[in-house]
Amino acid sequence: MDKERELIRSAKSVRRRAVATYSKFKVGAAVLAADGGIHEGCNVENSTYGLTVCAERVAIFKALSEGVRKFRMIAVVADTDPLTPPCGACRQIIWEFCGDVPVVLANLRGGVARYRMSQLLPLAFDRKLLKRASKP
Ligand code: THU
């Protein structure tokens, strides 16, 4: 199976574990690491609402905490039409840790769309700007 299909499959499968107690909106994400490994995450909600963590960030943070530092692709799966893209906070985190990777969106009925991170987060703020501030 090609890596994109494998990633969608993983995201679909982990989506079933979503802790979507309040919204009932279940999301699964899977990131492909440079070594071919796949790291999965689902959204995790709690009674504060505001401390919810999206599936994409769970997947990336899990991988980072396992020591993985290079990523090649990310897939996001929700049961929606149109397809669910990453939220603004997740776009920032995907850009920071994965760079300009392909972002594959899919639903449960075979819908698939592909973007690059630079399309989803044009004019990104990132570490390159931190060095560019004028000295006081
Ligand atoms: N959510 C994600 O996990 N990823 C997205 O890309 C969009 C939103 C979650 C957060 C919350 O648990 C639920 O979906 C509704 O916003």
XYZ file of C-alpha atoms and ligand atoms in Angstrom:
152
model
C 0.000 0.000 0.000
C 1.381 3.461 -0.781
C 2.269 5.740 2.106
C -0.612 8.165 1.529
C -3.204 5.395 1.714
C -1.509 3.939 4.757
C -1.569 7.346 6.442
C -5.288 7.840 5.713
C -5.981 4.369 7.054
C -4.099 5.136 10.270
C -5.908 8.465 10.708
C -9.283 6.747 10.186
C -8.439 4.081 12.664
C -7.198 6.397 15.451
C -10.227 8.666 14.891
C -12.333 5.958 16.523
C -10.465 6.652 19.772
C -11.311 10.402 19.745
C -12.277 11.810 23.132
C -14.973 14.053 21.648
C -17.229 14.015 24.680
C -18.587 17.528 24.164
C -18.551 18.257 20.425
C -19.056 14.655 19.245
C -16.808 15.747 16.362
C -14.244 12.988 15.982
C -10.947 13.646 14.231
C -7.965 11.415 13.512
C -4.545 12.475 12.282
C -1.456 10.584 11.240
C 2.021 11.935 10.481
C 4.563 10.134 8.365
C 8.114 10.403 9.717
C 11.208 10.473 7.494
C 12.088 6.934 8.616
C 8.705 5.670 7.345
C 7.141 5.427 10.802
C 3.538 6.530 11.293
C 2.444 8.430 14.422
C -1.251 8.767 15.198
C -3.360 11.152 17.242
C -7.027 11.826 17.971
C -8.673 14.941 19.411
C -8.926 15.053 23.187
C -11.624 17.229 24.764
C -12.311 17.967 28.401
C -14.822 19.894 30.494
C -12.948 23.208 30.198
C -13.571 23.097 26.424
C -10.678 25.524 25.917
C -8.005 22.987 26.810
C -9.027 20.691 23.992
C -6.143 19.432 21.885
C -6.717 18.656 18.213
C -5.814 15.357 16.601
C -3.002 16.908 14.538
C -1.204 18.336 17.555
C -1.605 15.118 19.529
C -0.031 13.155 16.642
C 2.884 15.579 16.225
C 3.567 15.978 19.955
C 3.471 12.222 20.486
C 6.024 11.767 17.709
C 8.253 14.590 18.982
C 8.247 13.121 22.454
C 9.369 9.799 20.968
C 12.378 11.636 19.525
C 11.100 11.903 15.945
C 12.170 15.194 14.327
C 11.612 14.868 10.564
C 8.226 14.503 8.924
C 7.136 13.995 5.331
C 3.326 14.113 5.256
C 0.245 14.470 7.454
C -3.297 13.134 6.982
C -6.453 14.384 8.727
C -9.714 12.436 8.766
C -13.163 13.557 9.925
C -16.676 12.505 8.957
C -17.493 15.688 7.007
C -18.244 16.868 3.529
C -16.556 19.232 2.723
C -13.365 17.785 4.148
C -12.026 19.059 7.482
C -8.786 21.066 7.291
C -6.470 21.705 10.265
C -7.457 24.635 12.506
C -5.271 27.744 12.677
C -3.352 26.623 15.769
C -2.576 23.259 14.179
C -1.446 24.924 10.945
C 1.134 26.864 12.930
C 2.377 23.722 14.669
C 2.465 21.655 11.462
C 4.477 24.433 9.784
C 6.901 24.640 12.712
C 7.641 20.930 12.977
C 6.814 19.465 9.568
C 7.519 22.383 7.200
C 5.999 22.544 3.733
C 4.660 18.979 3.742
C 1.689 17.575 1.805
C -1.486 17.726 3.900
C -3.992 15.036 2.943
C -7.608 15.519 4.000
C -10.032 12.615 3.892
C -13.484 11.608 5.052
C -15.146 8.245 5.629
C -16.759 8.090 2.180
C -13.618 8.087 0.060
C -13.283 11.868 -0.293
C -9.623 12.921 -0.489
C -7.935 16.270 -1.153
C -4.291 17.256 -1.098
C -2.720 20.576 -0.174
C 0.730 21.764 0.762
C 1.252 23.474 4.103
C 2.382 26.666 2.331
C -1.076 26.863 0.706
C -2.817 26.442 4.053
C -0.562 28.895 5.913
C 0.673 31.592 3.542
C 2.847 34.334 5.024
C 3.681 32.163 8.021
C 5.396 33.456 11.126
C 8.322 31.216 11.961
C 11.794 31.088 13.465
C 13.385 32.744 10.446
C 11.831 36.040 11.560
C 13.193 35.783 15.083
C 16.692 36.566 13.771
C 15.511 39.503 11.701
C 14.424 41.936 14.407
C 16.478 45.156 14.458
C 18.814 45.377 17.430
C 17.711 47.779 20.217
N -10.522 19.326 15.751
C -9.415 18.593 15.457
O -9.039 17.686 16.202
N -8.746 18.865 14.320
C -9.180 19.732 13.363
O -8.543 19.831 12.328
C -10.386 20.537 13.591
C -10.982 20.431 14.943
C -11.286 18.976 16.942
C -11.203 19.923 18.097
C -12.495 19.609 18.825
O -12.293 18.496 19.652
C -13.461 19.212 17.730
O -12.654 18.887 16.605
C -14.461 20.279 17.364
O -13.831 21.476 17.093
